[in-house]
Amino acid sequence: MKMSASAPGKLLLLGDHAVVYGRPCLVTAVDLRYRATVETLPGDTVEILTPQLDAPRRVIATAVGSSAPRETAFVEAAVARVFERAGQQTGLRVTTAGPPLSYGLGSSSAITVATVAALAALLDLDLTRAEQFALAYDAVLAVQGTGSGFDLAAALYGGTLYFVTGGKMIEPLTVPHLPLVIGYSGSKVGTVNLVAEVARRREQRPAVIDGIFDVMRHLVEDGRQQLVAGDWSAFGELMNLNQGLLDALGVNTPSLTRLIESARAAGAAGAKLSGAGGGDCMYAVHSGKVDTIAAAISAAGGDVVAVPVHAPGVRLEDAI
Ligand code: MEV
């Protein structure tokens, strides 16, 4: 028996970092899809193959839960939780697939969610999306110890969401076409390190940092209205304010600034980094100047990531 599922990546629109601390964020799913295929094996060996990684890895675990490289660790943790929920365990091969370069747009969360969905289907386990979220979130926390879970929600639900920490609220939004240009800054610092750095600043100055998070909550509440109304000039203004606050949190970089400033100079209504910062992606909203803005981002040293947003959530696929 073989089952396969694919799930999309994510782009955090507003509320980065604050969403780790009980505030809401806005996120859209991006159509960079990652796939997990699971098949039963005789015995109790669990094999995890991640050929899409730069250095393909093959991990063989007789008991899930051993220490493993990053992508396989998420898969292992997801498998362990689904086995536990199902009350049964079998020999298993998990093979993941997807774009080799994820741009920080959510490969781990997509792979985790795809693994949960494919394995639940293989074991005939009928899980609601909320149950799948809980299993996937538990798996991610076990591996990286931190995170709001917004990326898992995007992978599961797809579309564009209003999300509150830990899935306290996951609200799909009806939005018009999202006119976004995404730029990759070409570098990456681990999310966990940046979340830890913000936590350190918050320990030093709790009132200041919580104040910043409270302002971000207002930006998200306002931004949600503008997003649904398709008012890109108002939404862009909120993005720029959010970018200023992320700069204040210390997660901006000179290369992100270059891309953001050049997008604004080329006519973007707003531009900001997306996610943890320290590299990865920025995005801009435009009103019809997409080519000019994309050219400006490239000229400033960024890679334009042409990927559809508001993408469909996790789905079962034909297992090849
Ligand atoms: C990372 O992509 C976004 C953060 O808000 C962390 C999280 O929400 O898990 C920094």
Tab-separated table of C-alpha atoms and ligand atoms in Angstrom:
chain	number	residue	atom	x	y	z
A	1	MET	CA	0.000	0.000	0.000
A	2	LYS	CA	1.214	3.460	-0.962
A	3	MET	CA	-0.227	6.948	-0.313
A	4	SER	CA	0.983	10.367	-1.316
A	5	ALA	CA	0.069	13.911	-0.251
A	6	SER	CA	1.357	17.340	-1.207
A	7	ALA	CA	1.222	20.610	0.728
A	8	PRO	CA	2.125	24.226	-0.108
A	9	GLY	CA	4.650	26.601	1.423
A	10	LYS	CA	3.795	29.965	3.007
A	11	LEU	CA	4.417	33.680	2.869
A	12	LEU	CA	3.844	35.582	6.098
A	13	LEU	CA	2.089	38.849	5.164
A	14	LEU	CA	1.854	40.773	8.463
A	15	GLY	CA	2.588	40.034	12.131
A	16	ASP	CA	5.952	38.180	11.908
A	17	HIS	CA	7.440	37.306	15.325
A	18	ALA	CA	4.492	38.840	17.217
A	19	VAL	CA	2.546	35.705	16.275
A	20	VAL	CA	4.929	33.654	18.439
A	21	TYR	CA	3.626	35.705	21.404
A	22	GLY	CA	-0.130	35.302	21.267
A	23	ARG	CA	-0.802	37.915	18.580
A	24	PRO	CA	-2.432	37.235	15.192
A	25	CYS	CA	-0.797	37.202	11.768
A	26	LEU	CA	-1.896	37.104	8.134
A	27	VAL	CA	-0.412	34.387	5.926
A	28	THR	CA	-0.951	33.190	2.375
A	29	ALA	CA	-0.045	29.728	1.042
A	30	VAL	CA	2.434	29.674	-1.866
A	31	ASP	CA	2.344	27.062	-4.586
A	32	LEU	CA	5.806	25.651	-3.885
A	33	ARG	CA	4.483	22.174	-3.135
A	34	TYR	CA	6.251	19.453	-1.190
A	35	ARG	CA	5.163	15.877	-1.362
A	36	ALA	CA	5.415	12.918	1.013
A	37	THR	CA	4.827	9.384	-0.231
A	38	VAL	CA	4.422	6.622	2.332
A	39	GLU	CA	4.388	2.887	1.754
A	40	THR	CA	4.288	-0.031	4.129
A	41	LEU	CA	7.370	-2.201	4.548
A	42	PRO	CA	7.593	-5.548	6.237
A	43	GLY	CA	8.957	-5.473	9.802
A	44	ASP	CA	9.158	-2.331	11.911
A	45	THR	CA	11.839	-0.357	10.078
A	46	VAL	CA	11.039	3.233	9.140
A	47	GLU	CA	13.042	4.547	6.180
A	48	ILE	CA	13.024	8.233	5.362
A	49	LEU	CA	14.333	9.358	1.993
A	50	THR	CA	14.733	13.023	1.184
A	51	PRO	CA	16.213	13.065	-2.330
A	52	GLN	CA	15.243	16.704	-2.969
A	53	LEU	CA	17.745	17.958	-0.409
A	54	ASP	CA	21.122	19.231	-1.634
A	55	ALA	CA	22.796	16.253	0.007
A	56	PRO	CA	20.251	13.442	-0.328
A	57	ARG	CA	19.895	11.561	2.918
A	58	ARG	CA	18.667	8.174	3.757
A	59	VAL	CA	17.849	7.623	7.376
A	60	ILE	CA	16.886	4.284	8.718
A	61	ALA	CA	15.274	4.306	12.117
A	62	THR	CA	14.072	1.146	13.778
A	63	ALA	CA	12.323	3.278	16.346
A	64	VAL	CA	11.148	6.726	15.319
A	65	GLY	CA	12.456	9.529	17.480
A	66	SER	CA	16.226	9.232	16.985
A	67	SER	CA	18.199	12.371	16.200
A	68	ALA	CA	18.184	13.047	12.485
A	69	PRO	CA	18.952	15.809	9.996
A	70	ARG	CA	16.499	18.669	9.788
A	71	GLU	CA	13.988	17.542	7.146
A	72	THR	CA	14.063	13.919	8.236
A	73	ALA	CA	13.619	14.998	11.870
A	74	PHE	CA	10.293	16.663	10.996
A	75	VAL	CA	9.189	13.584	9.067
A	76	GLU	CA	10.199	11.280	11.910
A	77	ALA	CA	8.372	13.363	14.481
A	78	ALA	CA	5.250	13.487	12.279
A	79	VAL	CA	5.336	9.711	11.740
A	80	ALA	CA	5.691	9.090	15.486
A	81	ARG	CA	2.650	11.246	16.281
A	82	VAL	CA	0.434	9.638	13.660
A	83	PHE	CA	1.468	6.136	14.804
A	84	GLU	CA	0.629	7.121	18.369
A	85	ARG	CA	-2.747	8.574	17.366
A	86	ALA	CA	-3.560	5.488	15.287
A	87	GLY	CA	-2.481	3.145	18.088
A	88	GLN	CA	-0.565	1.090	15.545
A	89	GLN	CA	2.848	1.061	13.955
A	90	THR	CA	4.141	-0.572	10.800
A	91	GLY	CA	7.317	-0.802	8.799
A	92	LEU	CA	7.332	2.246	6.565
A	93	ARG	CA	9.174	4.043	3.790
A	94	VAL	CA	8.616	7.818	3.559
A	95	THR	CA	9.945	9.545	0.457
A	96	THR	CA	9.742	13.313	0.184
A	97	ALA	CA	9.967	15.409	-2.954
A	98	GLY	CA	9.818	19.071	-3.823
A	99	PRO	CA	11.742	22.066	-5.142
A	100	PRO	CA	15.408	21.896	-4.046
A	101	LEU	CA	15.461	25.583	-3.138
A	102	SER	CA	12.711	26.536	-0.690
A	103	TYR	CA	13.669	30.251	-0.248
A	104	GLY	CA	12.570	29.983	3.388
A	105	LEU	CA	9.008	29.694	2.123
A	106	GLY	CA	8.031	26.761	4.318
A	107	SER	CA	9.504	23.473	3.107
A	108	SER	CA	9.664	21.927	6.604
A	109	SER	CA	6.057	22.761	7.455
A	110	ALA	CA	4.822	21.547	4.052
A	111	ILE	CA	6.731	18.260	4.392
A	112	THR	CA	5.453	17.757	7.959
A	113	VAL	CA	1.837	18.327	6.940
A	114	ALA	CA	2.137	16.178	3.803
A	115	THR	CA	3.584	13.341	5.918
A	116	VAL	CA	0.729	13.548	8.454
A	117	ALA	CA	-1.914	13.533	5.695
A	118	ALA	CA	-0.364	10.703	3.671
A	119	LEU	CA	0.255	8.471	6.691
A	120	ALA	CA	-3.208	9.121	8.150
A	121	ALA	CA	-4.666	8.034	4.787
A	122	LEU	CA	-2.437	4.940	4.703
A	123	LEU	CA	-3.588	3.929	8.194
A	124	ASP	CA	-7.222	4.742	7.394
A	125	LEU	CA	-7.272	7.355	10.092
A	126	ASP	CA	-9.977	9.933	9.560
A	127	LEU	CA	-8.599	13.184	10.983
A	128	THR	CA	-10.165	16.643	10.900
A	129	ARG	CA	-7.938	19.517	9.821
A	130	ALA	CA	-7.804	20.680	13.455
A	131	GLU	CA	-6.576	17.216	14.491
A	132	GLN	CA	-3.996	17.185	11.715
A	133	PHE	CA	-2.853	20.630	12.824
A	134	ALA	CA	-2.477	19.462	16.442
A	135	LEU	CA	-0.357	16.438	15.429
A	136	ALA	CA	1.817	18.454	13.041
A	137	TYR	CA	2.278	21.289	15.565
A	138	ASP	CA	3.271	18.851	18.278
A	139	ALA	CA	5.821	17.319	15.874
A	140	VAL	CA	7.325	20.711	14.989
A	141	LEU	CA	7.562	21.811	18.622
A	142	ALA	CA	9.300	18.530	19.471
A	143	VAL	CA	11.917	19.170	16.764
A	144	GLN	CA	12.537	22.920	17.013
A	145	GLY	CA	11.075	23.808	20.410
A	146	THR	CA	9.421	26.988	19.183
A	147	GLY	CA	7.114	28.396	16.515
A	148	SER	CA	3.587	29.722	16.200
A	149	GLY	CA	2.376	27.024	13.760
A	150	PHE	CA	1.188	29.596	11.177
A	151	ASP	CA	3.172	27.778	8.467
A	152	LEU	CA	1.459	24.459	9.260
A	153	ALA	CA	-1.936	26.145	9.050
A	154	ALA	CA	-1.038	27.538	5.617
A	155	ALA	CA	0.102	24.066	4.492
A	156	LEU	CA	-3.115	22.469	5.763
A	157	TYR	CA	-5.789	25.012	4.870
A	158	GLY	CA	-4.148	26.771	1.944
A	159	GLY	CA	-5.539	30.115	0.748
A	160	THR	CA	-5.023	33.178	2.907
A	161	LEU	CA	-5.536	32.979	6.661
A	162	TYR	CA	-5.972	35.035	9.776
A	163	PHE	CA	-4.072	32.965	12.324
A	164	VAL	CA	-3.482	33.205	16.072
A	165	THR	CA	-0.586	31.447	17.878
A	166	GLY	CA	-0.852	27.694	18.184
A	167	GLY	CA	-3.943	27.610	15.969
A	168	LYS	CA	-6.179	29.293	18.594
A	169	MET	CA	-7.880	30.843	15.566
A	170	ILE	CA	-7.471	29.755	11.964
A	171	GLU	CA	-9.784	31.762	9.770
A	172	PRO	CA	-9.712	31.414	5.967
A	173	LEU	CA	-10.176	34.829	4.312
A	174	THR	CA	-11.926	35.529	1.055
A	175	VAL	CA	-9.521	37.819	-0.749
A	176	PRO	CA	-9.356	39.220	-4.264
A	177	HIS	CA	-6.301	38.445	-6.432
A	178	LEU	CA	-3.196	39.225	-4.343
A	179	PRO	CA	-0.840	41.441	-6.399
A	180	LEU	CA	2.464	40.397	-4.821
A	181	VAL	CA	6.065	40.209	-5.993
A	182	ILE	CA	8.344	37.976	-3.897
A	183	GLY	CA	12.120	38.525	-3.780
A	184	TYR	CA	14.704	36.169	-2.265
A	185	SER	CA	17.667	37.866	-0.635
A	186	GLY	CA	19.949	34.901	-1.250
A	187	SER	CA	20.864	34.122	2.312
A	188	LYS	CA	19.406	32.513	5.350
A	189	VAL	CA	19.772	32.475	9.120
A	190	GLY	CA	17.835	29.758	10.945
A	191	THR	CA	14.365	30.757	12.151
A	192	VAL	CA	15.046	29.267	15.579
A	193	ASN	CA	18.093	31.530	16.077
A	194	LEU	CA	16.119	34.624	15.138
A	195	VAL	CA	13.185	33.706	17.358
A	196	ALA	CA	15.709	33.163	20.179
A	197	GLU	CA	17.308	36.546	19.483
A	198	VAL	CA	13.939	38.299	19.685
A	199	ALA	CA	13.192	36.381	22.915
A	200	ARG	CA	16.484	37.659	24.341
A	201	ARG	CA	15.572	41.251	23.476
A	202	ARG	CA	12.149	40.762	25.008
A	203	GLU	CA	13.721	39.517	28.244
A	204	GLN	CA	15.854	42.655	28.375
A	205	ARG	CA	13.016	45.074	27.577
A	206	PRO	CA	9.670	43.300	27.959
A	207	ALA	CA	7.507	46.439	27.926
A	208	VAL	CA	9.154	47.783	24.762
A	209	ILE	CA	9.063	44.518	22.810
A	210	ASP	CA	5.533	43.641	23.925
A	211	GLY	CA	4.562	47.178	22.923
A	212	ILE	CA	5.924	46.482	19.433
A	213	PHE	CA	3.967	43.214	19.294
A	214	ASP	CA	0.784	45.052	20.358
A	215	VAL	CA	1.231	47.551	17.525
A	216	MET	CA	1.710	44.630	15.147
A	217	ARG	CA	-1.612	43.227	16.334
A	218	HIS	CA	-3.281	46.502	15.274
A	219	LEU	CA	-1.533	46.325	11.900
A	220	VAL	CA	-2.827	42.785	11.387
A	221	GLU	CA	-6.418	43.653	12.391
A	222	ASP	CA	-6.394	46.662	10.071
A	223	GLY	CA	-4.542	44.732	7.354
A	224	ARG	CA	-7.133	42.003	7.389
A	225	GLN	CA	-9.837	44.536	6.452
A	226	GLN	CA	-7.694	46.053	3.684
A	227	LEU	CA	-6.803	42.634	2.316
A	228	VAL	CA	-10.424	41.558	2.070
A	229	ALA	CA	-11.337	44.928	0.491
A	230	GLY	CA	-8.357	44.736	-1.920
A	231	ASP	CA	-7.139	48.195	-0.881
A	232	TRP	CA	-3.465	47.687	-1.778
A	233	SER	CA	-2.411	51.222	-1.100
A	234	ALA	CA	-3.704	50.988	2.510
A	235	PHE	CA	-2.323	47.474	2.879
A	236	GLY	CA	1.060	48.653	1.559
A	237	GLU	CA	1.175	51.409	4.159
A	238	LEU	CA	0.614	48.814	6.887
A	239	MET	CA	3.381	46.643	5.392
A	240	ASN	CA	5.805	49.553	5.558
A	241	LEU	CA	4.905	50.177	9.200
A	242	ASN	CA	5.373	46.473	9.940
A	243	GLN	CA	8.785	46.562	8.249
A	244	GLY	CA	9.848	49.457	10.514
A	245	LEU	CA	8.886	47.403	13.566
A	246	LEU	CA	10.752	44.317	12.311
A	247	ASP	CA	13.792	46.549	11.833
A	248	ALA	CA	13.349	47.686	15.431
A	249	LEU	CA	13.292	44.039	16.536
A	250	GLY	CA	16.713	43.606	14.896
A	251	VAL	CA	15.768	40.986	12.282
A	252	ASN	CA	16.286	43.113	9.175
A	253	THR	CA	19.458	42.860	7.034
A	254	PRO	CA	21.192	45.239	4.606
A	255	SER	CA	20.343	43.011	1.626
A	256	LEU	CA	16.660	42.841	2.589
A	257	THR	CA	16.683	46.636	2.986
A	258	ARG	CA	18.133	47.022	-0.524
A	259	LEU	CA	15.384	44.876	-2.045
A	260	ILE	CA	12.647	46.572	-0.029
A	261	GLU	CA	13.839	50.106	-0.819
A	262	SER	CA	14.239	49.357	-4.514
A	263	ALA	CA	10.733	47.873	-4.720
A	264	ARG	CA	9.276	50.972	-3.064
A	265	ALA	CA	11.284	53.271	-5.339
A	266	ALA	CA	9.911	51.359	-8.350
A	267	GLY	CA	6.361	52.140	-7.246
A	268	ALA	CA	5.390	49.375	-4.808
A	269	ALA	CA	2.694	50.521	-2.394
A	270	GLY	CA	4.461	48.572	0.325
A	271	ALA	CA	7.385	46.214	0.850
A	272	LYS	CA	8.604	44.249	3.837
A	273	LEU	CA	10.547	41.181	4.842
A	274	SER	CA	8.505	38.049	5.395
A	275	GLY	CA	8.989	35.529	8.180
A	276	ALA	CA	11.840	35.378	10.646
A	277	GLY	CA	14.134	37.827	8.795
A	278	GLY	CA	17.928	37.599	8.782
A	279	GLY	CA	17.675	36.835	5.047
A	280	ASP	CA	15.155	34.718	3.149
A	281	CYS	CA	12.381	36.626	1.386
A	282	MET	CA	10.763	40.030	1.135
A	283	TYR	CA	7.617	40.839	-0.769
A	284	ALA	CA	6.038	43.908	-2.287
A	285	VAL	CA	2.464	44.794	-3.260
A	286	HIS	CA	1.930	46.519	-6.563
A	287	SER	CA	-0.886	48.096	-8.474
A	288	GLY	CA	-0.044	47.106	-12.014
A	289	LYS	CA	3.711	47.788	-11.947
A	290	VAL	CA	4.726	44.207	-11.486
A	291	ASP	CA	7.432	44.126	-14.189
A	292	THR	CA	9.072	47.360	-13.020
A	293	ILE	CA	9.084	46.216	-9.401
A	294	ALA	CA	10.374	42.752	-10.277
A	295	ALA	CA	13.170	44.327	-12.388
A	296	ALA	CA	14.082	46.657	-9.497
A	297	ILE	CA	14.295	43.728	-7.061
A	298	SER	CA	16.545	41.815	-9.491
A	299	ALA	CA	18.734	44.870	-10.078
A	300	ALA	CA	19.161	45.185	-6.291
A	301	GLY	CA	20.516	41.625	-6.160
A	302	GLY	CA	17.353	39.669	-5.351
A	303	ASP	CA	15.925	36.583	-7.050
A	304	VAL	CA	12.298	37.089	-7.997
A	305	VAL	CA	10.339	34.008	-6.955
A	306	ALA	CA	7.499	33.723	-9.447
A	307	VAL	CA	5.117	31.476	-7.559
A	308	PRO	CA	1.315	31.670	-7.304
A	309	VAL	CA	-0.041	32.645	-3.872
A	310	HIS	CA	-3.375	31.800	-2.181
A	311	ALA	CA	-2.500	28.221	-3.169
A	312	PRO	CA	-4.619	25.165	-2.306
A	313	GLY	CA	-3.867	23.387	0.980
A	314	VAL	CA	-2.797	19.796	1.560
A	315	ARG	CA	-4.263	17.185	-0.768
A	316	LEU	CA	-3.863	13.515	-1.487
A	317	GLU	CA	-2.081	12.814	-4.768
A	318	ASP	CA	-1.769	9.739	-6.961
A	319	ALA	CA	1.108	7.730	-5.514
A	320	ILE	CA	3.592	6.965	-8.273
B	1	MEV	C1	9.011	32.589	10.810
B	1	MEV	O1	8.736	32.281	9.448
B	1	MEV	C2	7.924	33.430	11.415
B	1	MEV	C3	8.050	33.653	12.894
B	1	MEV	O2	6.935	34.462	13.301
B	1	MEV	C4	8.110	32.374	13.678
B	1	MEV	C5	6.757	31.670	13.782
B	1	MEV	O3	5.708	32.311	13.708
B	1	MEV	O4	6.778	30.450	14.017
B	1	MEV	C6	9.314	34.445	13.200
